[in-house]
Coordinates of C-alpha atoms and ligand atoms in Angstrom, one line a residue:
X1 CA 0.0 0.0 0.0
X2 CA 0.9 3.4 -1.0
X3 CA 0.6 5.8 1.3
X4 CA -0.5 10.1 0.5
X5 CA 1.0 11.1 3.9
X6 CA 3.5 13.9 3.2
X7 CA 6.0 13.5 5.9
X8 CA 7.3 17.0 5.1
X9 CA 4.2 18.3 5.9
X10 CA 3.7 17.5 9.7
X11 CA 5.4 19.0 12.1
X12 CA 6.6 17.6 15.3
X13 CA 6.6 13.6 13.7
X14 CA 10.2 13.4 13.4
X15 CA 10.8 9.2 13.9
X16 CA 8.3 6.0 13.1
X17 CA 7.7 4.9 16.4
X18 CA 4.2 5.4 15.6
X19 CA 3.3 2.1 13.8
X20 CA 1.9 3.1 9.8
X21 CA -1.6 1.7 9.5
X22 CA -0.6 -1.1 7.4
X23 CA 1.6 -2.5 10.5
X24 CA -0.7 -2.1 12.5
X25 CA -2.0 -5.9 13.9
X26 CA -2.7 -5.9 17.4
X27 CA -4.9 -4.4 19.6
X28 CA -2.7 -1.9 21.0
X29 CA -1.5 -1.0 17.7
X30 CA -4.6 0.2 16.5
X31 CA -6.0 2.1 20.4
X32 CA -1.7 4.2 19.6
X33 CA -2.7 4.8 15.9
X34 CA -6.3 6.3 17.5
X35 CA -4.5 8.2 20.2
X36 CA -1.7 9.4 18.1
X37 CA -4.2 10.8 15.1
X38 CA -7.3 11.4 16.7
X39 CA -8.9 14.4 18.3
X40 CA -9.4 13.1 22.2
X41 CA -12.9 14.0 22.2
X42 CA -13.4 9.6 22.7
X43 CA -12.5 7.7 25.3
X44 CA -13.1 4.1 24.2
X45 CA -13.6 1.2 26.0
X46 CA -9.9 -1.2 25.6
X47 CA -11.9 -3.1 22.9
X48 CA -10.9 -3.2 19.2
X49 CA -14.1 -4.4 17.5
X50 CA -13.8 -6.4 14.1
X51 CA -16.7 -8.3 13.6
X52 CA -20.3 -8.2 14.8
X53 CA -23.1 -10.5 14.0
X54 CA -26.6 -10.7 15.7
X55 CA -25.9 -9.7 19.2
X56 CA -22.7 -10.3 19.2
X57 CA -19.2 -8.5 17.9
X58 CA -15.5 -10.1 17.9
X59 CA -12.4 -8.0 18.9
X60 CA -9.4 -8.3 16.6
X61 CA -7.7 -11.2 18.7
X62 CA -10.8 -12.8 18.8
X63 CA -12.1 -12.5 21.8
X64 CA -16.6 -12.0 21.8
X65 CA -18.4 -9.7 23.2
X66 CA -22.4 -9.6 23.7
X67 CA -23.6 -6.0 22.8
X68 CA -25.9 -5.0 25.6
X69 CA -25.3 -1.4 24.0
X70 CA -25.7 -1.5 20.6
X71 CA -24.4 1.7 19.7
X72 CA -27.0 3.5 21.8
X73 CA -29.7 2.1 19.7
X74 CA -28.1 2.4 16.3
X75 CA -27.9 -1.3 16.3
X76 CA -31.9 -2.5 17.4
X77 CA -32.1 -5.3 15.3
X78 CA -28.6 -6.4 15.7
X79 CA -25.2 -6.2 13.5
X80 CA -25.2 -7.5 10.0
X81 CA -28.8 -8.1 9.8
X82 CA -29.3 -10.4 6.5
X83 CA -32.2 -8.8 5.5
X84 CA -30.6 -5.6 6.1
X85 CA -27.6 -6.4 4.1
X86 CA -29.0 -7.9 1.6
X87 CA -31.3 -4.3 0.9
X88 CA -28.0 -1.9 1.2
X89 CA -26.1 -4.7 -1.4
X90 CA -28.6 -4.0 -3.7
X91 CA -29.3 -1.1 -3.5
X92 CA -25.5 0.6 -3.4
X93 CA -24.8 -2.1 -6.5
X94 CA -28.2 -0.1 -8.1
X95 CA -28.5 3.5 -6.9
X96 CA -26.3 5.0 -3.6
X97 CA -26.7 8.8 -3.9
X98 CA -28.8 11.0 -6.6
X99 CA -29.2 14.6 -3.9
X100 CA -32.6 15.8 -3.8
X101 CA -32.0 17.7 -7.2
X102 CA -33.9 14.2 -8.5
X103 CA -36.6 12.6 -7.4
X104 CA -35.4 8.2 -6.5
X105 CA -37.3 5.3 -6.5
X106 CA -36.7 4.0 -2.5
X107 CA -37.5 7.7 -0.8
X108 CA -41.0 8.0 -1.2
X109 CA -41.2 4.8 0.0
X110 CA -40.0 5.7 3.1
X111 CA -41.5 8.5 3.5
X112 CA -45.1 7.2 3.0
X113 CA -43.8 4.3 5.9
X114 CA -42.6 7.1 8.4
X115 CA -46.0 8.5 8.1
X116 CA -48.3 5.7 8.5
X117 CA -46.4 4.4 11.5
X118 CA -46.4 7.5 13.0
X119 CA -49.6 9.0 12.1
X120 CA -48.1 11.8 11.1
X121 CA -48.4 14.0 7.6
X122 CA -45.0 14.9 6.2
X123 CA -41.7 13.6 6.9
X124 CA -38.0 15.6 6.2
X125 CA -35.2 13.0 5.6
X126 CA -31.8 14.0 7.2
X127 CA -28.8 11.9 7.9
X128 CA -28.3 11.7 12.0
X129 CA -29.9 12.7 15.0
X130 CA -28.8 16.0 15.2
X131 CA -29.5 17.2 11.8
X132 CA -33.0 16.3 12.4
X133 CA -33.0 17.8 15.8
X134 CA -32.0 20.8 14.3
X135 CA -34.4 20.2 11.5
X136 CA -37.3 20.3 14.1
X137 CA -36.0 23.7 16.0
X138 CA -36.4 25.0 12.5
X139 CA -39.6 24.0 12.1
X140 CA -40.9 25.1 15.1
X141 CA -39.1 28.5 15.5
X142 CA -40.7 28.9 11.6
X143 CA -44.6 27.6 12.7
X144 CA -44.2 30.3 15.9
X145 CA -43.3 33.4 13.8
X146 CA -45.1 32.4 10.5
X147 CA -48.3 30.5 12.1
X148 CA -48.5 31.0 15.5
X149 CA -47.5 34.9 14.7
X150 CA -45.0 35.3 17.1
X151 CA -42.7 38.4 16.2
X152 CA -40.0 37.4 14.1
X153 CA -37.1 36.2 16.0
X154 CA -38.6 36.1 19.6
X155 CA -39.7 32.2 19.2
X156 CA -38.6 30.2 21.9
X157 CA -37.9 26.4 22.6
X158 CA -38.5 25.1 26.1
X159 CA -36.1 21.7 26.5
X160 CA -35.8 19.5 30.0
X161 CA -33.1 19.6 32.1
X162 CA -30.3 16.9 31.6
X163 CA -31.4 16.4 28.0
X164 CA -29.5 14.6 25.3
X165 CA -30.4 15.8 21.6
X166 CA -26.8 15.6 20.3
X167 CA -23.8 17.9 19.6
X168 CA -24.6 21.2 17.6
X169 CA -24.0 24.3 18.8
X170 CA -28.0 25.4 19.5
X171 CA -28.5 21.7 20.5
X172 CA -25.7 22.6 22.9
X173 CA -27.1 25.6 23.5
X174 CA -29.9 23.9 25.3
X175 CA -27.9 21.2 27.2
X176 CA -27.5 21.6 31.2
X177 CA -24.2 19.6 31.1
X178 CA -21.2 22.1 31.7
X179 CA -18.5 19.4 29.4
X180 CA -20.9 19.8 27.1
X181 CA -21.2 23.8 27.0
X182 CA -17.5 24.8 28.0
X183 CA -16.2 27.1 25.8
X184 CA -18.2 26.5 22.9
X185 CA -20.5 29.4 22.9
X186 CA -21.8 31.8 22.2
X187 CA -25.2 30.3 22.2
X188 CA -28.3 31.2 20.0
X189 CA -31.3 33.1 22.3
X190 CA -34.3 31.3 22.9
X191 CA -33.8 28.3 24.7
X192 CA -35.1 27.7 27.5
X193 CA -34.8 24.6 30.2
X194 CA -37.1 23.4 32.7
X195 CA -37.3 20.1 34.6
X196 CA -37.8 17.0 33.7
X197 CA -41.2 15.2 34.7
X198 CA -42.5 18.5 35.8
X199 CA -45.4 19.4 33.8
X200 CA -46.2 22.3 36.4
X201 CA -42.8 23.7 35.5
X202 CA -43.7 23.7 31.4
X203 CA -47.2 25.5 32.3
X204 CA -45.0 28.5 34.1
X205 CA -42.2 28.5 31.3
X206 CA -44.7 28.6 28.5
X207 CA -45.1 32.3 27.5
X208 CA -46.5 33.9 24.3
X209 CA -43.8 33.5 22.6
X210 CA -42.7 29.7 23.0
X211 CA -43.0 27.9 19.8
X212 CA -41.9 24.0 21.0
X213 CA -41.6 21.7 24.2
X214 CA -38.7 19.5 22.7
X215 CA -38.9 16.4 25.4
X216 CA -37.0 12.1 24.9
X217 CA -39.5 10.5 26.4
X218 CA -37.6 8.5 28.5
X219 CA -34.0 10.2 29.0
X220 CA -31.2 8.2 27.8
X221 CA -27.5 10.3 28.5
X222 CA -29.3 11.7 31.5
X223 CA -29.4 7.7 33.0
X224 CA -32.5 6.2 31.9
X225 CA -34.5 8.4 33.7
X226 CA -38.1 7.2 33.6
X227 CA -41.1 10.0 33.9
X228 CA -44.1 8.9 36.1
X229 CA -46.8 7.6 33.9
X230 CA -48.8 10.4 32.5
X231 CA -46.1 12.8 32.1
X232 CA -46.3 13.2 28.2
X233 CA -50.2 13.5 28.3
X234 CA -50.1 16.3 31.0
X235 CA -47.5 17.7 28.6
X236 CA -50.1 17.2 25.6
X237 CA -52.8 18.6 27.4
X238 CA -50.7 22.2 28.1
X239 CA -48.9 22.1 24.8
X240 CA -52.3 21.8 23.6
X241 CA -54.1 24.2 25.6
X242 CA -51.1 27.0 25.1
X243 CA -50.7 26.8 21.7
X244 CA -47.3 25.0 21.5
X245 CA -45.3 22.4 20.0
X246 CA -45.0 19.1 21.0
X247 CA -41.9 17.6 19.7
X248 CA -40.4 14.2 20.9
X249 CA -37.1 13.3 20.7
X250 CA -37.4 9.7 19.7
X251 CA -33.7 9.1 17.9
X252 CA -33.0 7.0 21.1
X253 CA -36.5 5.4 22.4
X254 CA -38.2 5.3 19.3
X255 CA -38.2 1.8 17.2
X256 CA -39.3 -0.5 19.4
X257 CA -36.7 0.9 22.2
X258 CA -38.9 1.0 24.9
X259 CA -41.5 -2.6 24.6
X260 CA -43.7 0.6 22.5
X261 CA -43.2 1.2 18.9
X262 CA -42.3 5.4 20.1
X263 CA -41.8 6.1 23.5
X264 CA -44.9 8.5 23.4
X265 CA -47.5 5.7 23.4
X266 CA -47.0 4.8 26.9
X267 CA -48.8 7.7 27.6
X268 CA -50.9 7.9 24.4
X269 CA -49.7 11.5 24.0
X270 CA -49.3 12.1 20.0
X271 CA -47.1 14.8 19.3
X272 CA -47.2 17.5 16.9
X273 CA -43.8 16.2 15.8
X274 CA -41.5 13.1 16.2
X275 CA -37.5 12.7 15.9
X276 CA -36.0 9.6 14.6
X277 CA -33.1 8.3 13.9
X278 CA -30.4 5.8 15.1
X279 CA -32.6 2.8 14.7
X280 CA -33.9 3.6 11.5
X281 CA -30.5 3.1 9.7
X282 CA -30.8 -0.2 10.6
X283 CA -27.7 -0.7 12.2
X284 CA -25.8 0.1 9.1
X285 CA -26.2 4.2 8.4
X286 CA -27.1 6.7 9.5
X287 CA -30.4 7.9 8.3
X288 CA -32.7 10.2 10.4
X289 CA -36.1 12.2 9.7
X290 CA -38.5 15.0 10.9
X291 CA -42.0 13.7 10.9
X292 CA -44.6 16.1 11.7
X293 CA -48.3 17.2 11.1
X294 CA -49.2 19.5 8.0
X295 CA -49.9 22.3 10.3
X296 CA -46.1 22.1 11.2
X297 CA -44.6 21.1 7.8
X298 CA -46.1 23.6 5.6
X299 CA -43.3 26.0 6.5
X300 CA -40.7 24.2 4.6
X301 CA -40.5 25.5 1.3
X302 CA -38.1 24.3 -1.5
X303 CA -35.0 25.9 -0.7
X304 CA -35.7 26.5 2.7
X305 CA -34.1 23.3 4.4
X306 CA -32.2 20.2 3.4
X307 CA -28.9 18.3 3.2
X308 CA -27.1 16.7 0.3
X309 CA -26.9 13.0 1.3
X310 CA -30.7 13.4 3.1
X311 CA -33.2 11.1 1.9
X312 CA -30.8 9.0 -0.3
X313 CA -31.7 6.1 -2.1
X314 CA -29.3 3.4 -0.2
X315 CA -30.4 5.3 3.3
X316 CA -34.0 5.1 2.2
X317 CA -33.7 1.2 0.9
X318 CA -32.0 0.1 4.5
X319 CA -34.5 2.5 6.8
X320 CA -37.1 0.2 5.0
X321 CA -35.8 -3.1 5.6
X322 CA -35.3 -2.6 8.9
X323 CA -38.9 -1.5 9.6
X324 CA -39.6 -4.5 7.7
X325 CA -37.1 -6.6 10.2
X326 CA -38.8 -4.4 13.2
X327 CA -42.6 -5.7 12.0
X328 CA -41.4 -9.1 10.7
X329 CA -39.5 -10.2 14.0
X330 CA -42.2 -8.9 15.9
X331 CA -39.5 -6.4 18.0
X332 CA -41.9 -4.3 19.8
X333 CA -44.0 -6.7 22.0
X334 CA -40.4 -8.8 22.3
X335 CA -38.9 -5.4 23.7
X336 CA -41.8 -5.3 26.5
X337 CA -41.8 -8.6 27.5
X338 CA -38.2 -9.4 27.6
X339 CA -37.5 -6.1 28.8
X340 CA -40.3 -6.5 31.9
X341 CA -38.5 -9.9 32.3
X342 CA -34.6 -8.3 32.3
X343 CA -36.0 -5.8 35.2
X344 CA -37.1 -7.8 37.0
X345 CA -34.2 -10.6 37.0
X346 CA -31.7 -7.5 37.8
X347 CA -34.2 -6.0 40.7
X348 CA -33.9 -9.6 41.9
X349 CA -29.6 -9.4 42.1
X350 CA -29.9 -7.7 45.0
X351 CA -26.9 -5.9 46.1
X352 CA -25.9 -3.8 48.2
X353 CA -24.1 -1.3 45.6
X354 CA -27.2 -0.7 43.5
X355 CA -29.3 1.7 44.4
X356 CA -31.3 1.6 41.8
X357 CA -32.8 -0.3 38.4
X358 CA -35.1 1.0 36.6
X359 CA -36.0 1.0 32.6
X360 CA -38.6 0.9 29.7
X361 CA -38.8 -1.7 27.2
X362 CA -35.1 -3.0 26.7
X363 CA -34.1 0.5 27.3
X364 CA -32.7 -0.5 31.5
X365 CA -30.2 1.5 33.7
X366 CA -28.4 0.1 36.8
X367 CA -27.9 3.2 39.1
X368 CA -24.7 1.8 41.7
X369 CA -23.5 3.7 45.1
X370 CA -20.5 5.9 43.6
X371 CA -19.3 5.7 47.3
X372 CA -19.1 2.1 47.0
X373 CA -18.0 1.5 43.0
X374 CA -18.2 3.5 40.1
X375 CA -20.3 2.3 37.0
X376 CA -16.9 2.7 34.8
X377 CA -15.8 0.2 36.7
X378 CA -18.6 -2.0 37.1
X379 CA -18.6 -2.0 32.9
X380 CA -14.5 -2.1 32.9
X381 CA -15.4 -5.7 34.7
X382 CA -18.0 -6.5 32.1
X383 CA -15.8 -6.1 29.5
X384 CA -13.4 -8.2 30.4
X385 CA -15.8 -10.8 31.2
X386 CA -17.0 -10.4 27.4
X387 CA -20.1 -7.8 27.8
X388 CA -20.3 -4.5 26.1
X389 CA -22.2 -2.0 28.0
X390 CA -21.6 2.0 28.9
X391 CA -21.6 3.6 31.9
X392 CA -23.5 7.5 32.6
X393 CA -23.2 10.0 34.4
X394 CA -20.8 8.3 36.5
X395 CA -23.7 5.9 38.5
X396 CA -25.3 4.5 36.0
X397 CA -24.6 1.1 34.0
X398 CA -26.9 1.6 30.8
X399 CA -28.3 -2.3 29.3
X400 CA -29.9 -1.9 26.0
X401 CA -29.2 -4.8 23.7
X402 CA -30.1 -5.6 20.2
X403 CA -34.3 -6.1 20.8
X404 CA -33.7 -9.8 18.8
X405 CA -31.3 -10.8 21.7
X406 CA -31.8 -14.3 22.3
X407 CA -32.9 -14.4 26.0
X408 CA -30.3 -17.0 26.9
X409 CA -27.8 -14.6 26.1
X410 CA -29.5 -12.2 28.6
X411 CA -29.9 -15.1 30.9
X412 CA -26.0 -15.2 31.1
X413 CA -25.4 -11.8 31.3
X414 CA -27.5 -11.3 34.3
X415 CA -24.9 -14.2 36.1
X416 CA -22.2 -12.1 35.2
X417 CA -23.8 -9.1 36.3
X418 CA -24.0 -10.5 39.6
X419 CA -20.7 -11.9 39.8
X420 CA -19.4 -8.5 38.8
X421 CA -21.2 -6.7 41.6
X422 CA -20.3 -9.3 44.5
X423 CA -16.8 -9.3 43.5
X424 CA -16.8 -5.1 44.1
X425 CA -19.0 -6.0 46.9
X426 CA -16.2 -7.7 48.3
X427 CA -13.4 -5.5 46.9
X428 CA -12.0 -8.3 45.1
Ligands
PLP1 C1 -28.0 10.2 19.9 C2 -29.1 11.1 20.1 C3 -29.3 12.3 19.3 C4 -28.2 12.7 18.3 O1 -28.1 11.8 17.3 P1 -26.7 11.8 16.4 O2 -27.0 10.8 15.3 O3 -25.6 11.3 17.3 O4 -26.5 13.2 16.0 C5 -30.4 13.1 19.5 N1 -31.3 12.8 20.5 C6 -31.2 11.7 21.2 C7 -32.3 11.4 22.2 C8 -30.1 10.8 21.1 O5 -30.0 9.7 21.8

């Protein structure tokens, strides 16, 4: 192999102790290539992932790991689906990329799909999460000042406290997290935060002028933290009742995620507007959308919005087969019920370092003592007993496998689980 590196060119590199990617072999060859030529803003877990297939991925020396992460959801119907490859084959052998320029033959398939299971009007076709986030700002901030008739440039967006809607800078703008804030601003005006699972606190932030109430039904980043029941229809009611946006942030929950096709329906509390993504690339892309009601989409007019990879033909093609996987496997009520059963097994481990589990669907969080252990290291022990899984906030262990996981796989996971915690219980 050739390589286009201009030696020359980059200062400070003056010897080869840095293996070139072609020697590279072992593990820790490819975690110093990372470290040496990435931007730090990672910090993996020691595995180097190769393979992955159903619930399961293989590190380059050939160790296994079960995913109880799956890429935060990316990877719902596990990795290497064969219906799923077999759709993005096809379709990158037939049509990959035409822009929106050009109408395709896989797009309005989709789009059609995202309506009917959402029972929605319109949907906008982005690539990820945050791109349609930002999709559905737009949208609202546009509906306030040319529908609601808010003065132009006073709309405002009320978010919860401890939100995740991903990285931008006006998504950033509305997180609570200082990392995630320091020295990134200035921030756009117009965002607002209030508590989570407070409806009293969105009927006293609402004011004339608020456009949307952007809420994840169940917060992931935050530490699967689960509203009381009701929450999203006492948010309906007010949204309602005010005149305001309802806008959930379903890139993480929505899919089957939480034992309900979106994580609204536990509360039977249709928004105005739904975020997907992750998921819907079926573990292979990413492909997100804005789905919305009329009343909320007719703002968009051509040239007002859009992106040049959105709603591509091989994005479209793999979005649909793994709806198809999602209906055909039968991944919503198997999410429920193996998700009520995985709560309950880890409520039933009983130690003394968790002080909490709690969860929705397959979407479960193990909240541990940080006196007593740290959920890094909790996870750091999973690994190396082959589990993937991520810790949050510091406290909390997050579980959210593939939702075709075979429950025997669970089954063992749970005994490891519990191994893991008595051995910190014991400070072995
Ligand atoms: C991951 C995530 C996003 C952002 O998605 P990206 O594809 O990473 O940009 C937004 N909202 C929620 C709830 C998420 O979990």
């Amino acid at each position: 192999m050739t390589t286009l590196t201009h030696p020359g060119l980059r200062s400070g590199q003056s010897d080869l102790s840095v293996a070139a990617p072609e020697a590279a072999r072992t593990a820790a060859d490819y975690v110093r290539l990372e470290r040496a030529y990435g931007a730090r803003n990672y910090d993996p877990l020691p595995a180097v992932l190769s393979r992955g297939e159903g619930s399961w991925v293989t590190d380059v020396e050939g160790r296994r790991y079960l995913d109880l992460m799956s890429a935060y959801s990316a990877v719902s119907f596990g990795h290497a689906h064969p219906k799923i490859v077999a759709a993005f084959t096809e379709q990158a052998h037939r049509l990959a990329v035409t822009s929106r320029a050009y109408y395709n033959d896989r797009l309005p398939l989709l789009l059609e799909r995202l309506t009917a299971i959402t029972g929605l009007d319109r949907a906008l076709p982005v690539n990820t999460g945050l791109e349609a986030v930002e999709t559905a700002i737009k949208a609202a901030r546009k509906w306030a000042h040319k529908v609601k008739g808010v003065a132009e440039g006073r709309a405002e967006i009320i978010a919860c406290r401890g939100n995740f809607h991903g990285r931008s800078i006006t998504i950033t703008g509305l997180s609570t997290e200082a990392q995630y804030r320091d020295g990134f601003g200035p921030y756009p005006p117009g965002l607002k935060t209030i508590p989570f699972d407070d409806p009293a606190a969105l009927e006293a932030a609402i004011g004339p002028d608020t456009a949307a109430f952007l809420v994840e039904p169940v917060q992931g980043e935050a530490g699967i933290v689960v509203p009381r029941d009701g929450y999203l229809a006492r948010c309906r009611e007010i949204c309602a009742r005010r005149r305001v946006l309802l806008i959930c942030d379903e890139v993480q929950t929505g899919l089957g995620r939480t034992g309900h096709l979106f994580g609204w329906q536990h509360d039977g509390a249709k928004p105005d507007g739904v975020i997907l993504g992750k998921a819907l690339g079926g573990g292979m892309m990413p492909v997100s959308a804005f789905v919305a009601t009329d009343d909320v989409m007719q703002v968009f007019h051509p040239g007002d919005h859009g992106s040049t990879f959105g709603g591509n033909p091989l994005g479209a093609a793999v979005a649909l087969a793994a709806l198809e996987v999602l209906e055909d496997e039968r991944l919503v009520s198997r999410s429920r019920e193996l998700g009520a059963w995985l709560l309950d097994q880890l409520r039933a481990l009983d130690s003394t370092l968790v002080v909490d589990v709690r969860g929705r669907g397959l979407f479960l969080g193990i909240e541990v003592d940080p006196k007593r252990v740290t959920a890094r290291q909790v996870v750091d022990r999973l690994l190396a007993r082959g589990i993937l899984s991520k810790d949050t906030h510091g406290t909390v262990i997050r579980i959210a496998p593939p939702l075709n996981v075979p429950r025997e796989a669970l089954s063992w996971a749970v005994g490891e689980i519990r191994d893991v915690l008595r051995e910190a219980e014991t400070g072995r």
